[in-house]
XYZ file of C-alpha atoms in Angstrom:
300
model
C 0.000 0.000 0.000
C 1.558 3.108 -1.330
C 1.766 5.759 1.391
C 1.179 9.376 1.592
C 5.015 10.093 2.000
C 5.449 8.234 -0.676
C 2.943 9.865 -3.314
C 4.729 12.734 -2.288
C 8.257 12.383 -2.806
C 7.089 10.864 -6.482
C 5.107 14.214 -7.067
C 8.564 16.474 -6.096
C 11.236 14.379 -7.874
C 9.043 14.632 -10.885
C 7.806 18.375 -10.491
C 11.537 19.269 -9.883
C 13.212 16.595 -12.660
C 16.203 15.613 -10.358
C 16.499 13.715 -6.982
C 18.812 15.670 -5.287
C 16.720 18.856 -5.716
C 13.629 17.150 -4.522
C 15.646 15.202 -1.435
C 16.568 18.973 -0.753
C 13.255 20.324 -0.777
C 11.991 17.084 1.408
C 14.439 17.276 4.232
C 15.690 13.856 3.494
C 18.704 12.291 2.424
C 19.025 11.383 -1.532
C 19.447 7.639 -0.363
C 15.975 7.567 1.692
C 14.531 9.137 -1.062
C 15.519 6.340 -3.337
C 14.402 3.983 -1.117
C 11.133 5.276 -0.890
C 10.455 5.351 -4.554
C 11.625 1.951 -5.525
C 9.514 0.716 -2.754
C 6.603 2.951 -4.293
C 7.532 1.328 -7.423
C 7.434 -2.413 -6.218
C 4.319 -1.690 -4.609
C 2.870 0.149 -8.077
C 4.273 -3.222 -10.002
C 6.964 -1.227 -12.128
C 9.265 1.799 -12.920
C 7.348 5.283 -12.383
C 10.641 7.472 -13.216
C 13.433 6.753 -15.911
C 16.709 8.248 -14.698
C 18.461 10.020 -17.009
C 22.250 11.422 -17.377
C 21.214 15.126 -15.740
C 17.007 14.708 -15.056
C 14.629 12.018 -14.902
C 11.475 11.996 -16.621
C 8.228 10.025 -15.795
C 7.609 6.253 -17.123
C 3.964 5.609 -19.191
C 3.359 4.212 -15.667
C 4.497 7.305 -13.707
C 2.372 9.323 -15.932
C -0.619 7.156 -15.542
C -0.199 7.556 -11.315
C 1.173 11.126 -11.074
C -2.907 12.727 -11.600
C -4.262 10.322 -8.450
C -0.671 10.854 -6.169
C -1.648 14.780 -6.700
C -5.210 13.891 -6.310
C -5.276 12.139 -3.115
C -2.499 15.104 -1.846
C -4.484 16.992 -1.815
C -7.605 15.063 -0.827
C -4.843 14.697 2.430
C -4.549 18.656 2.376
C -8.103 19.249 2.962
C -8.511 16.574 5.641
C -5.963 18.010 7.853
C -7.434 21.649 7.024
C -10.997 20.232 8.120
C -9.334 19.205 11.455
C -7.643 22.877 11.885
C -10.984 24.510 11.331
C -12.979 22.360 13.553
C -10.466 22.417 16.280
C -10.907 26.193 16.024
C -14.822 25.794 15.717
C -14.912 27.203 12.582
C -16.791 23.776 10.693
C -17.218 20.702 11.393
C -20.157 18.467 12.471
C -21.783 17.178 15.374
C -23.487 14.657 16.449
C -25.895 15.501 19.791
C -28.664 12.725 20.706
C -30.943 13.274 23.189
C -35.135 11.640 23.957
C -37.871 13.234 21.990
C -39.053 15.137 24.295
C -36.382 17.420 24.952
C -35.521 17.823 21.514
C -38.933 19.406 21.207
C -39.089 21.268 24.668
C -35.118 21.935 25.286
C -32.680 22.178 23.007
C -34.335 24.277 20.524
C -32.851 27.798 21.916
C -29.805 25.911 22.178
C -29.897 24.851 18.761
C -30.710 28.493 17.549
C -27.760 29.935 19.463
C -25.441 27.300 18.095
C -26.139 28.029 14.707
C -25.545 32.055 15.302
C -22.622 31.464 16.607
C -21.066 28.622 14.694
C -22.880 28.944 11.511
C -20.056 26.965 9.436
C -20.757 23.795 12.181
C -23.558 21.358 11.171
C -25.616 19.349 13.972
C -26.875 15.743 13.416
C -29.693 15.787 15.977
C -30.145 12.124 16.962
C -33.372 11.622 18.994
C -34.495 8.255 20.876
C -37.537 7.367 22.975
C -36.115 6.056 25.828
C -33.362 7.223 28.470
C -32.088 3.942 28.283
C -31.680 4.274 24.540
C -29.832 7.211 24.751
C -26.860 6.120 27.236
C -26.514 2.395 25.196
C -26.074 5.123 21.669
C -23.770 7.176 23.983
C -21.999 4.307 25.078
C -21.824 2.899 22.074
C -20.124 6.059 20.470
C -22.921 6.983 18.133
C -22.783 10.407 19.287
C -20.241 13.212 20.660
C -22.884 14.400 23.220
C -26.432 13.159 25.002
C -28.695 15.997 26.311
C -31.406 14.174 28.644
C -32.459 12.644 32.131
C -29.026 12.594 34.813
C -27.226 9.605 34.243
C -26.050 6.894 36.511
C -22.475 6.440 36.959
C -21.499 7.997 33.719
C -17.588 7.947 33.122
C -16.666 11.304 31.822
C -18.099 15.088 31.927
C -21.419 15.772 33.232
C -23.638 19.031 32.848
C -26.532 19.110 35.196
C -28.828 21.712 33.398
C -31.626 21.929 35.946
C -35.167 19.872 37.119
C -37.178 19.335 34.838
C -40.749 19.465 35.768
C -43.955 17.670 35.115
C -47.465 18.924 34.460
C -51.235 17.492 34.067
C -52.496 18.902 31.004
C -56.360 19.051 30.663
C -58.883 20.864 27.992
C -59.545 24.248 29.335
C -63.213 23.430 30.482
C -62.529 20.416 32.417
C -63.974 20.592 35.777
C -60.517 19.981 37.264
C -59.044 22.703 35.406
C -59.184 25.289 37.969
C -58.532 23.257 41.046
C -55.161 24.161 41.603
C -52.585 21.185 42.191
C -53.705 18.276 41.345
C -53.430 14.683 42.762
C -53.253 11.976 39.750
C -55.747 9.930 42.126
C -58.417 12.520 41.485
C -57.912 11.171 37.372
C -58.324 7.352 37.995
C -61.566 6.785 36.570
C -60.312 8.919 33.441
C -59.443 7.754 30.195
C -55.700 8.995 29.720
C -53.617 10.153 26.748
C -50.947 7.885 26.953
C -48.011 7.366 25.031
C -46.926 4.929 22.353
C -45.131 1.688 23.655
C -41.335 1.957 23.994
C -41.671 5.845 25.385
C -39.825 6.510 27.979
C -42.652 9.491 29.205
C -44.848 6.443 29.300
C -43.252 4.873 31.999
C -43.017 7.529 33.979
C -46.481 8.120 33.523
C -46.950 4.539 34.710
C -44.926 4.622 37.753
C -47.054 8.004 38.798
C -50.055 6.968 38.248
C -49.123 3.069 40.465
C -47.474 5.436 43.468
C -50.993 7.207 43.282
C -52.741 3.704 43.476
C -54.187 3.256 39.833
C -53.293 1.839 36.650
C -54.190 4.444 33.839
C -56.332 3.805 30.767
C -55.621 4.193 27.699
C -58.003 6.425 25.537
C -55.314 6.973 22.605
C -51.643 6.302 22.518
C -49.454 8.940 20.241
C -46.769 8.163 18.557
C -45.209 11.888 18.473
C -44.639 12.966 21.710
C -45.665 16.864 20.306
C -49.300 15.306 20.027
C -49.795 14.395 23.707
C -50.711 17.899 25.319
C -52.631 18.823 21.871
C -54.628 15.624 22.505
C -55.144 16.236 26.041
C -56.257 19.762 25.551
C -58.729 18.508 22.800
C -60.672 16.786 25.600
C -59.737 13.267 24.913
C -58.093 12.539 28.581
C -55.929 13.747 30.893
C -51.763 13.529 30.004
C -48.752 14.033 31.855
C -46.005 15.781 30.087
C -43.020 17.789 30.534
C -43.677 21.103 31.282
C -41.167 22.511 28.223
C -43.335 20.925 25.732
C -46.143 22.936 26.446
C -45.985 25.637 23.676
C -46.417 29.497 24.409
C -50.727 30.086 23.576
C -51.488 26.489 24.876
C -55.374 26.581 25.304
C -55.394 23.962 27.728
C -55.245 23.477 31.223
C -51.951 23.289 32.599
C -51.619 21.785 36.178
C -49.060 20.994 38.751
C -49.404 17.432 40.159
C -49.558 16.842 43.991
C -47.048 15.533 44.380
C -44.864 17.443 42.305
C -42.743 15.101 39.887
C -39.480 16.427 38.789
C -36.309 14.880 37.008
C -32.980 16.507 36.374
C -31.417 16.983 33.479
C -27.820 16.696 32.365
C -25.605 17.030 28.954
C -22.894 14.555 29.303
C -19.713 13.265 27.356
C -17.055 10.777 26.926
C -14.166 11.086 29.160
C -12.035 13.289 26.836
C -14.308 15.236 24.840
C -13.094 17.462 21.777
C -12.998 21.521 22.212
C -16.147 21.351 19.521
C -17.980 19.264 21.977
C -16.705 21.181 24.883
C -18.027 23.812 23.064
C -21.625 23.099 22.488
C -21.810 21.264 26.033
C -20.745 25.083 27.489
C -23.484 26.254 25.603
C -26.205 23.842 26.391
C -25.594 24.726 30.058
C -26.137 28.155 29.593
C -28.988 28.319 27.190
C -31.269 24.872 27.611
C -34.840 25.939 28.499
C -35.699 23.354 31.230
C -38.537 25.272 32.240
C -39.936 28.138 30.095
C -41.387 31.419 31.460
C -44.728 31.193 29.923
C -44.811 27.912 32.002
C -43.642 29.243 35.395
C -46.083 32.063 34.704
C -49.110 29.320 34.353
C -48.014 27.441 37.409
C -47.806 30.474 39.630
């Protein structure tokens, strides 16, 4: 396998016609540079220069590999200039994964401020349905950073972003929908919007709704987590959702539960994340929208 030093000492000794002016021009001794082309030219199956008395000049061969040395050069060129830039946060790409939910409710003003600032660095948004989802993809490297619930015994740098917190959404003329805080027991003989199997939000719907003493019916399951409060305020059930979904000019009911339910958030990476990581993990912390204003406002 021909190598890039290689490719390039046959580009100079041919741009410059003569070995001794290219060995100059390389830093290396004339005999290394010999070396290196006759084992570029066992490797290539032939001769790519002819020497002759006071230049050399390329072989049909040499010819017919000079075009793809100079081509993957410079293909070499770029890569290391990509690496510059993106060390420097000038381009690059990232990959970010995170649970539906707070790719709808959190990381949009993130997202915005990213690309403001970093407009020359694409994100690959990479959004699962369960927690546990997200750390096997995180462990598994399919992603520089996770944005979602707090990990447990995570080995590398963790972000805790704030507590996240929960609300019962009903229509706006529900007769519940001015009591105040709400206990989940009060909705047992409801019909509930509930989430789509393998959602995370379902679960913890679940686990509410058993510590309250009730399993919860199902009156529709949604497959896009966006749908549940729209649903709910539509007058098809009660649903529990994080409160950052909620959008601004909701015309539902918006509740606190009794007991509150809360879970904290965190952005986290492998142990030795790169400074474009760094980078957008700095920037989650200081812009994610765990809890909105026109939601504290609602709650009171």
């Amino acid at each position: 396998m021909a190598t890039l030093r290689q490719l390039e000492y046959l580009v100079t000794v041919i741009d410059t016609g003569s070995f001794t002016r290219a060995a100059e021009l390389l830093h290396v001794t004339q005999p290394a540079l010999s070396h290196q082309i006759r084992a570029l030219e066992r490797t290539m199956g032939g001769p790519l220069v002819e020497r002759l008395p006071r230049s050399i000049r390329p072989t049909p061969l040499g010819r017919a590999v000079l075009p793809h040395a100079r081509a993957t050069l410079a293909d070499a060129e770029r890569l290391r200039s990509a690496a510059r830039r993106t060390t420097g946060l000038d381009c690059g790409e990232l990959e970010v994964a995170t649970v539906y939910s707070i790719g709808l409710g959190v990381l949009p003003p993130v997202l915005r401020a990213w690309h403001r600032q970093h407009p020359g660095v694409r994100v690959r948004l990479r959004e699962f349905r369960h927690a546990d989802e997200l750390r096997a993809a995180m462990a598994a490297g399919q992603a520089d950073l996770a944005v979602g619930p707090l990990p447990e015994d995570w080995d590398g740098p963790v972000r805790e972003l704030g507590v996240e917190e929960f609300v019962v959404v009903l229509a706006a003329d529900d007769p519940r929908a001015a009591t105040g805080p709400l206990p989940l027991h009060a909705l047992a003989d409801r019909p509930w919007v509930h989430y789509a199997p393998g959602n995370g939000l379902g679960e913890i719907l679940d686990r509410a709704c058993a510590a309250a003493g009730f399993t919860p019916r199902s009156a529709v399951r949604a497959e896009q987590t966006a749908a549940v409060p729209l649903l709910a305020a539509a007058g098809l059930g009660p649903a529990l959702v994080p409160a950052n979904i909620v959008p601004p000019g909701f015309d539902g009911a918006v509740l606190r539960p009794d007991p509150p339910l809360r879970r904290p958030l965190a952005a986290w990476t492998r142990a030795r994340p790169d400074p474009l990581t760094t980078a957008f993990a700095d920037l989650v912390a200081e812009r994610a929208c765990v809890l909105p204003e026109h939601i504290r406002a609602l709650l009171g």
